[in-house]
Coordinates of N, CA, C and O in Angstrom, one line a residue:
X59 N 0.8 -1.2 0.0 CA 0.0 0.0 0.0 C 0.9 1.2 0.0 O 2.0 1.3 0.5
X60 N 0.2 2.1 -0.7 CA 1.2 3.6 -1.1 C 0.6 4.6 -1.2 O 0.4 5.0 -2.3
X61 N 0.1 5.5 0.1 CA 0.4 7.0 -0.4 C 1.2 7.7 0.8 O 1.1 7.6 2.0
X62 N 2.3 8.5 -0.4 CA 3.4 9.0 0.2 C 3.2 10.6 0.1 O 2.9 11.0 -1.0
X63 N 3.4 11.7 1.3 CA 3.6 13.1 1.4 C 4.5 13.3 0.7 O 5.6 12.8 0.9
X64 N 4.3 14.4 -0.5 CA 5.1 15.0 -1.2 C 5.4 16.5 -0.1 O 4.8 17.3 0.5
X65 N 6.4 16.3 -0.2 CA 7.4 17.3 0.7 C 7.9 18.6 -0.1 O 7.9 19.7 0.3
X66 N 8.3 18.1 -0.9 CA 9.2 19.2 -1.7 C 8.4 19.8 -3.0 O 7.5 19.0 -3.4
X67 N 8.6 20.6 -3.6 CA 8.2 21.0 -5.4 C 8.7 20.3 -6.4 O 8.2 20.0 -7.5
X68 N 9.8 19.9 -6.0 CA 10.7 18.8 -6.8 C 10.1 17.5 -6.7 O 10.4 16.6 -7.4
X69 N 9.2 17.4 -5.7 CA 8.3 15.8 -5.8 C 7.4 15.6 -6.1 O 7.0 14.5 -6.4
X70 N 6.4 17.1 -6.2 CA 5.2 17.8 -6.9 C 5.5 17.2 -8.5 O 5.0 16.4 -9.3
X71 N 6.8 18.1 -8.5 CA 6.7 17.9 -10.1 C 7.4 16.5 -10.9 O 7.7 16.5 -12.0
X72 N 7.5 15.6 -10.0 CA 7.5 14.2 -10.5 C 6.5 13.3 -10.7 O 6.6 12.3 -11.4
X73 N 5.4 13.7 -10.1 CA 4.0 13.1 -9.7 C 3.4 13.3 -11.6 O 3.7 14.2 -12.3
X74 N 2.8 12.4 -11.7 CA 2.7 12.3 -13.1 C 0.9 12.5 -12.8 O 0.3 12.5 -11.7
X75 N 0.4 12.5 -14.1 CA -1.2 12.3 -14.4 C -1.3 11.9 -16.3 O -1.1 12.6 -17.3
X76 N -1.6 10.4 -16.0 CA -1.5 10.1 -17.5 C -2.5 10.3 -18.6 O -3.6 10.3 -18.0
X77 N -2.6 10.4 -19.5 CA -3.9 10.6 -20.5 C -3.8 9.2 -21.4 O -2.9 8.9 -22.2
X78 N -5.1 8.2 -21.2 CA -5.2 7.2 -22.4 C -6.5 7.5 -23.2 O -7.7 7.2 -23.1
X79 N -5.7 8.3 -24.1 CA -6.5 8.3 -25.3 C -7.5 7.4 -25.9 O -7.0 6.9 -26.9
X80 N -8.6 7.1 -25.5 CA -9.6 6.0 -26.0 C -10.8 6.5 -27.2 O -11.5 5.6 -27.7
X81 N -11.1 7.8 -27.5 CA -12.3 8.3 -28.3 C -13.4 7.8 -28.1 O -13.6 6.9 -27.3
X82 N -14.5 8.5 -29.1 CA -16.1 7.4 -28.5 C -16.3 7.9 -27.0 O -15.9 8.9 -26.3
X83 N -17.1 6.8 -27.0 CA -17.7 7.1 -25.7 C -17.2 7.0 -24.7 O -17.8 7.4 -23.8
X84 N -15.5 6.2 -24.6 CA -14.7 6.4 -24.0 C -13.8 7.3 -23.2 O -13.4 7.1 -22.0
X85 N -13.5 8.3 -24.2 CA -13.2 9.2 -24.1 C -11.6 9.3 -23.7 O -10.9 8.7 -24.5
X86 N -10.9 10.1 -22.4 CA -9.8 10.0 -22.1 C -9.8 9.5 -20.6 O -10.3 10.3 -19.7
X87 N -9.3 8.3 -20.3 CA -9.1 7.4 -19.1 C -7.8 8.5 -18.9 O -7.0 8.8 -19.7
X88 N -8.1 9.0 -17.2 CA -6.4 9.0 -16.5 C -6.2 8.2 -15.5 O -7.0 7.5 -14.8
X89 N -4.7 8.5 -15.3 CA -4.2 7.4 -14.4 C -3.4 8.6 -13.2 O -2.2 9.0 -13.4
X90 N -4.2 9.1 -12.3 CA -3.6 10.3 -11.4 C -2.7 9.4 -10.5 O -2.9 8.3 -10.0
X91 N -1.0 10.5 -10.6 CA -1.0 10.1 -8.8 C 0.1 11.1 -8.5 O 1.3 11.1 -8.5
X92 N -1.2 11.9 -8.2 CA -0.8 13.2 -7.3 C -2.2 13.4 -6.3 O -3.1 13.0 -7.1
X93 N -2.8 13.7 -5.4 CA -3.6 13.9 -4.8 C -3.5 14.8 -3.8 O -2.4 15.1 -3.3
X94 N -4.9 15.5 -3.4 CA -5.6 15.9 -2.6 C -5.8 15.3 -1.8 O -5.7 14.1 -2.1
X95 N -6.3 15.5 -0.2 CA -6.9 14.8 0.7 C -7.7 15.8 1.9 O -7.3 16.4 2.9
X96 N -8.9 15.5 1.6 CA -10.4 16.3 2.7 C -10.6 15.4 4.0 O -11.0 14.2 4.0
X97 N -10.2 16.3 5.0 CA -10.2 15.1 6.5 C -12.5 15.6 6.4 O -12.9 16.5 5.7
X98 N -12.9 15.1 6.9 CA -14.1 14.6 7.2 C -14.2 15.5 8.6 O -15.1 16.2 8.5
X99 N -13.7 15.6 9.4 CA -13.3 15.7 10.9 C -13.5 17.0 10.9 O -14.6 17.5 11.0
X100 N -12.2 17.5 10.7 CA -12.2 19.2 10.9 C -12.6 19.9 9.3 O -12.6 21.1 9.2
X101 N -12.8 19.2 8.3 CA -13.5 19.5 7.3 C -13.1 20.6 6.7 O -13.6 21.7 6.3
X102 N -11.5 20.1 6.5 CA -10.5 20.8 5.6 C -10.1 19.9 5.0 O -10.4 18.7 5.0
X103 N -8.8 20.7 4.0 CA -8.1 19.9 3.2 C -6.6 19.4 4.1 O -6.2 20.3 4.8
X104 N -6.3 19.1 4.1 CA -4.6 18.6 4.1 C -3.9 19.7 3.5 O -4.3 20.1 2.4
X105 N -2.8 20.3 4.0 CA -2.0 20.7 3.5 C -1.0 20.4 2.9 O -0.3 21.4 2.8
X106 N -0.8 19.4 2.5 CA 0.5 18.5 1.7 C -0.6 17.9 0.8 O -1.7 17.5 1.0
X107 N 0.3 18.1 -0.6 CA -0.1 16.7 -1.8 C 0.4 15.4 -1.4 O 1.5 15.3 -0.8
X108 N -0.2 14.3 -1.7 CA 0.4 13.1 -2.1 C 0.3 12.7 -3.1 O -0.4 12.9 -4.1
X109 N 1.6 11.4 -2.7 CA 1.5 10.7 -4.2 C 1.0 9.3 -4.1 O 1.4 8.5 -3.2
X110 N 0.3 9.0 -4.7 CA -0.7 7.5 -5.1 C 0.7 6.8 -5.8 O 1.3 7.3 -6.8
X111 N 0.8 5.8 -5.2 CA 1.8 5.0 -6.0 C 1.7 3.7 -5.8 O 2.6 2.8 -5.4
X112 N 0.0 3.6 -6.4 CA 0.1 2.0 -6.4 C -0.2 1.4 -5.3 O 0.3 1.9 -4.2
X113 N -1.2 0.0 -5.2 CA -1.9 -0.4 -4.0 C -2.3 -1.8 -4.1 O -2.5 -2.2 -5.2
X114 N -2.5 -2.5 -3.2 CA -3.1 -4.2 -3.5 C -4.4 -4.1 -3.3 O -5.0 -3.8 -2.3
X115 N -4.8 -4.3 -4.5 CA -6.9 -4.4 -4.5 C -7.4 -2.9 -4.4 O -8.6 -2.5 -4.1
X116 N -6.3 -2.2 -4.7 CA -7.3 -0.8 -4.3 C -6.5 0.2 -2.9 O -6.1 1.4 -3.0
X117 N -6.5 -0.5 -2.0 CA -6.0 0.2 -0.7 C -4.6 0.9 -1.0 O -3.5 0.3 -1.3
X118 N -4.8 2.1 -0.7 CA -3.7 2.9 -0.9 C -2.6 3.2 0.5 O -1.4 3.3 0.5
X119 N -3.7 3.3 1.7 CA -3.2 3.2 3.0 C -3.9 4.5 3.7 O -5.0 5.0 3.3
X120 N -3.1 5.1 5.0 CA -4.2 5.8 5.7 C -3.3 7.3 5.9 O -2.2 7.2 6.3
X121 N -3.8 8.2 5.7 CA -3.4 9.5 5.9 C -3.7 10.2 7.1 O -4.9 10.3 7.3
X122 N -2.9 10.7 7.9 CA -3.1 11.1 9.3 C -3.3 12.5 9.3 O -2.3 13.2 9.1
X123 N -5.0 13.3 9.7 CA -4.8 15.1 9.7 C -4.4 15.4 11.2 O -4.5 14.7 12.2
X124 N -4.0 16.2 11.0 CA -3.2 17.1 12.5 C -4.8 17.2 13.1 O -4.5 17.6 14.2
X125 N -5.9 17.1 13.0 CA -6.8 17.0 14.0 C -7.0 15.8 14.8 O -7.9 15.8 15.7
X126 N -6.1 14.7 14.4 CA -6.7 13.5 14.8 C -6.9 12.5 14.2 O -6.2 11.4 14.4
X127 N -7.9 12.6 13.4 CA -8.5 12.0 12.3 C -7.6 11.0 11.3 O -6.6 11.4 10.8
X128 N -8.0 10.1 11.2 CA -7.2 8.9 10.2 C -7.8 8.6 9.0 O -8.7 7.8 9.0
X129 N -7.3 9.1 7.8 CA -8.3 9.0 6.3 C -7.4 8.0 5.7 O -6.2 8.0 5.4
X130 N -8.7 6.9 5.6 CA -8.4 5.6 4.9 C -8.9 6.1 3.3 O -9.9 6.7 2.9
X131 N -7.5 5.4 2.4 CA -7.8 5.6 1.5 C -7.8 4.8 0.3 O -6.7 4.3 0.0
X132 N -9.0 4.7 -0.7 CA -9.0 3.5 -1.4 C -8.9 3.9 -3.0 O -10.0 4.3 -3.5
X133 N -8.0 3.7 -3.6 CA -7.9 4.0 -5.2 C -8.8 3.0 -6.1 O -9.5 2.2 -5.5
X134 N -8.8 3.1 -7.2 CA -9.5 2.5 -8.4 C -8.6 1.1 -9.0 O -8.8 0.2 -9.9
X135 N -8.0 1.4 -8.6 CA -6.4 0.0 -8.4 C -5.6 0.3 -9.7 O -5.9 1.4 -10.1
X136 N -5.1 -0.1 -10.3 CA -4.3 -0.4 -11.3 C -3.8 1.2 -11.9 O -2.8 1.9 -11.9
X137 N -5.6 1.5 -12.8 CA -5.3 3.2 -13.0 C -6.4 3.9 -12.0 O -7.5 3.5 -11.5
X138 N -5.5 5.1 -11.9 CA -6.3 6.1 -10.6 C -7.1 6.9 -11.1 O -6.9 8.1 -10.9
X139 N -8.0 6.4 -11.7 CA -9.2 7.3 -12.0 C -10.5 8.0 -10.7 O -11.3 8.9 -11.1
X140 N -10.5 7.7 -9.6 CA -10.5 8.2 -8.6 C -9.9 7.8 -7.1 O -9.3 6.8 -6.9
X141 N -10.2 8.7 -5.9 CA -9.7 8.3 -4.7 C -10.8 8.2 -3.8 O -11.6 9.2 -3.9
X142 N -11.2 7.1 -2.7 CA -12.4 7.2 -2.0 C -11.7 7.0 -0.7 O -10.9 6.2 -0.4
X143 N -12.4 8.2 0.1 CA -11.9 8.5 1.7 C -12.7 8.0 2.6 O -13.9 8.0 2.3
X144 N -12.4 7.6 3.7 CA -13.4 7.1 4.5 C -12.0 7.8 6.1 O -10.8 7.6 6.3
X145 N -13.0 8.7 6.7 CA -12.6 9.6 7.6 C -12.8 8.9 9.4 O -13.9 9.0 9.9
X146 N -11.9 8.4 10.0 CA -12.2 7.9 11.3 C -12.0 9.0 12.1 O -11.5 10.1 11.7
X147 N -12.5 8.5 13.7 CA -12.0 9.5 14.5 C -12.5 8.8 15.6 O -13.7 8.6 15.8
X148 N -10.9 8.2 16.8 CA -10.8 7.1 18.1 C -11.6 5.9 17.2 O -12.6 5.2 17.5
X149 N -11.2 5.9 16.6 CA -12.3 4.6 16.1 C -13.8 4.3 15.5 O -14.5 3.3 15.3
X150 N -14.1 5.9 15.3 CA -15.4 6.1 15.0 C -15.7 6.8 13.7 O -15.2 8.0 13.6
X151 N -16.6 6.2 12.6 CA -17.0 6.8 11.4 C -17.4 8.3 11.1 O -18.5 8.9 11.1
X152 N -16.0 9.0 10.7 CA -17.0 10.4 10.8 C -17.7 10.7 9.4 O -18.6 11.5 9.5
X153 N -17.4 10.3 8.5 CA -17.4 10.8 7.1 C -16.8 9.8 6.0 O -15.9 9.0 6.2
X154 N -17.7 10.0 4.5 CA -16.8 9.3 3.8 C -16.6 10.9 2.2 O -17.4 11.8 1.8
X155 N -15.4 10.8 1.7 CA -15.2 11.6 0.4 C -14.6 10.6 -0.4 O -14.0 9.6 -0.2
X156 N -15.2 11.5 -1.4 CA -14.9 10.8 -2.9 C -14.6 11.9 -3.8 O -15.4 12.8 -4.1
X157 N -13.1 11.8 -4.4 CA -12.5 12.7 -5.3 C -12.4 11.7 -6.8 O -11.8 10.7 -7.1
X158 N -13.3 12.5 -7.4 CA -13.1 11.8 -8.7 C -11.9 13.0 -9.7 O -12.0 14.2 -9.8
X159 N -11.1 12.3 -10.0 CA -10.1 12.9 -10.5 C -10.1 13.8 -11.8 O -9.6 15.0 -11.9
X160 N -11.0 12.9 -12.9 CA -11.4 13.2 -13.9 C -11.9 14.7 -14.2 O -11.5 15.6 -15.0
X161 N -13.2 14.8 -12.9 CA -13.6 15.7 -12.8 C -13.2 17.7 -11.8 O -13.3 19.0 -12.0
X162 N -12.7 16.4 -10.7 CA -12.1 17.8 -9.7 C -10.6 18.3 -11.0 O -10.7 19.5 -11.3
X163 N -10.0 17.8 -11.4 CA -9.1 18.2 -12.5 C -8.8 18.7 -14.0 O -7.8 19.0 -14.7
X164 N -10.7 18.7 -14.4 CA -11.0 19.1 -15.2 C -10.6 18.4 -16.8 O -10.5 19.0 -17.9
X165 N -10.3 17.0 -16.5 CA -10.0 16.5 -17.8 C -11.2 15.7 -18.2 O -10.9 14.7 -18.8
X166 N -12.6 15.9 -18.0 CA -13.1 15.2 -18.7 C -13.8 15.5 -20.0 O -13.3 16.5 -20.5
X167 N -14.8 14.8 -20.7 CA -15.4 14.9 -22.2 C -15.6 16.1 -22.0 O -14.6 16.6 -22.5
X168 N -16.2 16.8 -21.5 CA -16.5 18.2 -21.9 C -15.6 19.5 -22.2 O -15.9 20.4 -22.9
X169 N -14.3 19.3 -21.2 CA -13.3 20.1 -20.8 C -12.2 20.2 -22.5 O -11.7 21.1 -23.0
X170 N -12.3 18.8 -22.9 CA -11.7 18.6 -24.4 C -12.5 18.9 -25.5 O -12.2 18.8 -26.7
X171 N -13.4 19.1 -25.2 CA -14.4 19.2 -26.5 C -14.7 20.9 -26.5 O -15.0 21.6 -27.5
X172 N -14.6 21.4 -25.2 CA -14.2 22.8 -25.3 C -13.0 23.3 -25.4 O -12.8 24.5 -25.4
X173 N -11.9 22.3 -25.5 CA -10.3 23.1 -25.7 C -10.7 23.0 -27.5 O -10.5 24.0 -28.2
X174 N -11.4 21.8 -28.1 CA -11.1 21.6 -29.4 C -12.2 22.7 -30.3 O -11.7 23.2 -31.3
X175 N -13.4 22.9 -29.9 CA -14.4 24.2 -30.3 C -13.1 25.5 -30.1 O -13.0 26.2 -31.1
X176 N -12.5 25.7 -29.1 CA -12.3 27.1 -29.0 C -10.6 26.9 -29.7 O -10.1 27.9 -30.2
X177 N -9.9 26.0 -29.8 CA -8.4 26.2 -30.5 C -8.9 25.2 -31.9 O -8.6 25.7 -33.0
X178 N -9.5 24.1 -31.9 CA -9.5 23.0 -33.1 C -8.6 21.8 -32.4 O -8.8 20.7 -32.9
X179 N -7.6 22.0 -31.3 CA -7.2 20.8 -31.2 C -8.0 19.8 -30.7 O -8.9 20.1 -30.0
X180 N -7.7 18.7 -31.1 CA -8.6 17.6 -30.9 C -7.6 16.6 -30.2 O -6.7 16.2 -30.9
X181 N -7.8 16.2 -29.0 CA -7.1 15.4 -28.2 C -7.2 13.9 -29.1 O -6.3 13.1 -29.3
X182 N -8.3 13.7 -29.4 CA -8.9 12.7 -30.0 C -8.4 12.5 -31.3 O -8.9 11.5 -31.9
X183 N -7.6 13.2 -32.1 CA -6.9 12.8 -33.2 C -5.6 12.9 -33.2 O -4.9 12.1 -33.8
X184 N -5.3 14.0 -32.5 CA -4.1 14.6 -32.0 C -3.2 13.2 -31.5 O -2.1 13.0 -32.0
X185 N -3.8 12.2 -30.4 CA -3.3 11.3 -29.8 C -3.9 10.2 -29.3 O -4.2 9.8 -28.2
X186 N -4.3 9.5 -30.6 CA -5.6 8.5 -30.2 C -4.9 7.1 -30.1 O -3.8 6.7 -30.5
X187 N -6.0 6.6 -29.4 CA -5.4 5.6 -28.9 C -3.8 5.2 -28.0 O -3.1 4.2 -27.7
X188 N -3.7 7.2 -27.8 CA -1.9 6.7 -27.4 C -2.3 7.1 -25.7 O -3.3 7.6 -25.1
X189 N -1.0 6.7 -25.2 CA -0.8 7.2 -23.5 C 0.2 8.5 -23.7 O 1.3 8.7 -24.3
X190 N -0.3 9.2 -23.0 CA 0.7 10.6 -22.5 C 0.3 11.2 -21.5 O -0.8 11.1 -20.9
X191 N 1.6 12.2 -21.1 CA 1.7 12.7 -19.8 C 0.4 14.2 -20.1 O 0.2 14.9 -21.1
X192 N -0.3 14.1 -18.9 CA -1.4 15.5 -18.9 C 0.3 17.1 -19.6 O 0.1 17.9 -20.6
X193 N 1.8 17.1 -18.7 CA 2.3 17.7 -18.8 C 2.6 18.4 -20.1 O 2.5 19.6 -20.4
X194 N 3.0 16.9 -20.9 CA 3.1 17.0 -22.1 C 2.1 17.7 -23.2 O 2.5 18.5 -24.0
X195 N 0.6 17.2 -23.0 CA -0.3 17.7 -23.5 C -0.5 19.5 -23.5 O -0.8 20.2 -24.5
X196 N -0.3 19.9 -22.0 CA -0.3 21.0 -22.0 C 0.4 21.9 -22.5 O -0.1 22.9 -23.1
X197 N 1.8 21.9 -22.4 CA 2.9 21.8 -23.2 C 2.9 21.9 -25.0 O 3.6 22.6 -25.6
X198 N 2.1 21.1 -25.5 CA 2.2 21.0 -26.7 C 0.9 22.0 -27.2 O 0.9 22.5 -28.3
X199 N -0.3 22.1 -26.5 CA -1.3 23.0 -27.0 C -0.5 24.7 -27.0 O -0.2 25.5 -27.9
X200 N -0.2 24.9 -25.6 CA 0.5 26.3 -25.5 C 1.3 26.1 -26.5 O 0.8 26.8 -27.4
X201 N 2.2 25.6 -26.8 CA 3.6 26.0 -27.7 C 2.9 26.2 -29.3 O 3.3 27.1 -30.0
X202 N 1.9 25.4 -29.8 CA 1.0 25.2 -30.9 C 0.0 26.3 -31.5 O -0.3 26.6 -32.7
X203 N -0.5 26.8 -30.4 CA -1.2 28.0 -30.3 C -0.3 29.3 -30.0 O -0.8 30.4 -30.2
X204 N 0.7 29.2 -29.5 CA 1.3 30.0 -28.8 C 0.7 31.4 -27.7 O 0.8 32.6 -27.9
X205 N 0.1 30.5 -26.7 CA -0.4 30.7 -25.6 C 0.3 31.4 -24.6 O 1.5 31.1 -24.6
X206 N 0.1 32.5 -23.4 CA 0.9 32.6 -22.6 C -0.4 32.7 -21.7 O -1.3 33.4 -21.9
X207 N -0.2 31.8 -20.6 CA -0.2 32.0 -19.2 C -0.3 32.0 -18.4 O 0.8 31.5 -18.1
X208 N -1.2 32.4 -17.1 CA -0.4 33.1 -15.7 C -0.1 31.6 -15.2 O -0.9 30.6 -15.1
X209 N 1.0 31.6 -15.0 CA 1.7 30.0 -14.3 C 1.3 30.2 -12.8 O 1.0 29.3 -12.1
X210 N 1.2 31.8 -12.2 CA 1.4 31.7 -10.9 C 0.4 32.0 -9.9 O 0.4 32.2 -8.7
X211 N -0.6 31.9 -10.9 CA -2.2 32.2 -10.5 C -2.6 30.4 -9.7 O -2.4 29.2 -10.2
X212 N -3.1 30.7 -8.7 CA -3.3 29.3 -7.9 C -4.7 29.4 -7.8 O -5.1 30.6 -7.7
X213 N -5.6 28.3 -7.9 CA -6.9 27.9 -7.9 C -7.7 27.0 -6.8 O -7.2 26.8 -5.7
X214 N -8.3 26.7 -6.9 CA -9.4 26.2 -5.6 C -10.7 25.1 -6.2 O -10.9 24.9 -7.4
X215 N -11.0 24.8 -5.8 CA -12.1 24.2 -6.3 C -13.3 23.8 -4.4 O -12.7 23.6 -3.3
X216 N -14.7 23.7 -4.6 CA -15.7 23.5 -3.6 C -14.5 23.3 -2.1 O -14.2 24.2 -1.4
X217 N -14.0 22.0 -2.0 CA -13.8 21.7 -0.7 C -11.8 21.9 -1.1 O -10.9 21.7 -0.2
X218 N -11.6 22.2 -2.0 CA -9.9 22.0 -2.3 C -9.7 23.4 -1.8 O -10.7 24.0 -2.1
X219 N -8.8 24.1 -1.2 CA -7.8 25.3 -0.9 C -7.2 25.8 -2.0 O -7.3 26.8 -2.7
X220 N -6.1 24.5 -2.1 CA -4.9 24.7 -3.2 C -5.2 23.5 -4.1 O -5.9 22.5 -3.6
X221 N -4.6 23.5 -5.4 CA -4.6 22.1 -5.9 C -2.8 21.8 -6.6 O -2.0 22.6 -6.2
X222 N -2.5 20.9 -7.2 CA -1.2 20.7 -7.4 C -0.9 21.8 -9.0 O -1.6 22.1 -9.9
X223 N 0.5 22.1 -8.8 CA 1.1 23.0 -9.7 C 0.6 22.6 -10.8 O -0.3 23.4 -11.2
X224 N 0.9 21.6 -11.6 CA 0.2 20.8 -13.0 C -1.2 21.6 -13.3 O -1.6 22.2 -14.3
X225 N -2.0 21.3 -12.1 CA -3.3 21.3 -12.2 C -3.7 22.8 -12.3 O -4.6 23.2 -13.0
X226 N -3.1 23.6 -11.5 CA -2.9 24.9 -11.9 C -2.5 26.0 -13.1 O -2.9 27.2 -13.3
X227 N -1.6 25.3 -13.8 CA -1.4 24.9 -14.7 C -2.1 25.2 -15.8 O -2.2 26.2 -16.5
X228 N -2.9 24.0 -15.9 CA -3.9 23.5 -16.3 C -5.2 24.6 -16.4 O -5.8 25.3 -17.3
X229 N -5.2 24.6 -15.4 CA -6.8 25.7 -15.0 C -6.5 27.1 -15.6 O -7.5 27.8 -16.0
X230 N -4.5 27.7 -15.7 CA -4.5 28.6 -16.3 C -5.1 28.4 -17.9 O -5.8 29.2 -18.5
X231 N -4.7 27.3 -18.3 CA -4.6 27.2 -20.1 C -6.2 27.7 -20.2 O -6.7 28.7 -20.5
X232 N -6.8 26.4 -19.7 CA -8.4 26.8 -20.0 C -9.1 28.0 -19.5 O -10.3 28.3 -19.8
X233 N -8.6 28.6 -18.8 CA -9.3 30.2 -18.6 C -8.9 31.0 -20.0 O -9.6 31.8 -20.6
X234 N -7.3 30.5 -20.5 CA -7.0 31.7 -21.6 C -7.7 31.3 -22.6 O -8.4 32.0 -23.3
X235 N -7.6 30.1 -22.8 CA -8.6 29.5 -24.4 C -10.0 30.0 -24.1 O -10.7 30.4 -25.1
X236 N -10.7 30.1 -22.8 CA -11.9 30.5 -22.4 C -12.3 31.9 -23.1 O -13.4 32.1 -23.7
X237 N -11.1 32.9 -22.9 CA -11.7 34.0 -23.1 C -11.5 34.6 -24.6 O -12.0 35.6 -24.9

């Protein structure tokens, strides 16, 4: 079982999020492992990312918040298409969360089908049927378009504070293609 506190920016930015290109109704499978984590308890986020690295049957292991609280946590196994929380406290059920990756990250059908309306790229031709890094992807739209922006603008989402650099990232491109 594996989830490990990312400590450093340098471990941030090893943490990968993969894209498998499938089209159809398929769409794009990812394979996250970088994470968020919402204690149930004091009904915050964690302040450290971790990294998902892989689990037997699912079980990733248990994350400890400075309130107390022990968040058990169970991946999608093999690829990390989401993370499911189940929040103790002395031994007692406080809560359960569920981070669906796809969506808190903004890579799902919709999110591509509006990069490709507003630029033409089409993830879905561009790289079908292949595996790639989310990094790379983003990387190759800015450079293509020749895009610039704010790297250092940080984002939030409902119950998230901060989210990981990538994903920030990320939230910058689609605000600029946005407007």
């Amino acid at each position: 079982m594996s989830i490990k506190i990312i400590r450093t920016r340098v471990e941030e930015q090893k943490a990968t999020i993969t894209l498998d290109i499938r089209g159809g109704q398929l769409g794009v499978q990812i394979d996250n492992h970088i994470t968020v984590i919402f204690c149930c308890h004091c009904k915050t986020q964690l302040d450290n990312f971790y990294i998902l690295d892989g689990g037997r049957y699912g079980q990733v292991g248990t994350v400890n918040c400075k309130c107390g609280a022990e968040i058990h946590c169970v991946d999608s196994d093999n690829i990390v298409e989401y993370l499911d929380t189940t929040t103790t406290f002395n031994d007692q059920l406080i809560g359960k969360y569920y981070i669906d990756f796809k969506n808190l990250y903004k890579l799902n059908t919709q999110t591509w089908t509006i990069i490709k309306e507003k630029t033409g790229y089409d993830i879905f031709i561009e790289h079908k049927a292949e595996q790639i890094e989310l990094a790379d992807v983003l990387e190759e739209i800015i450079s293509k378009f020749s895009l610039e922006i704010d790297e250092l603008k940080e984002y939030s989402s409902d119950k998230f504070y901060k989210l990981p650099e990538l994903i920030n990232k990320w939230f910058g491109l689609l605000d600029t293609i946005g407007k």
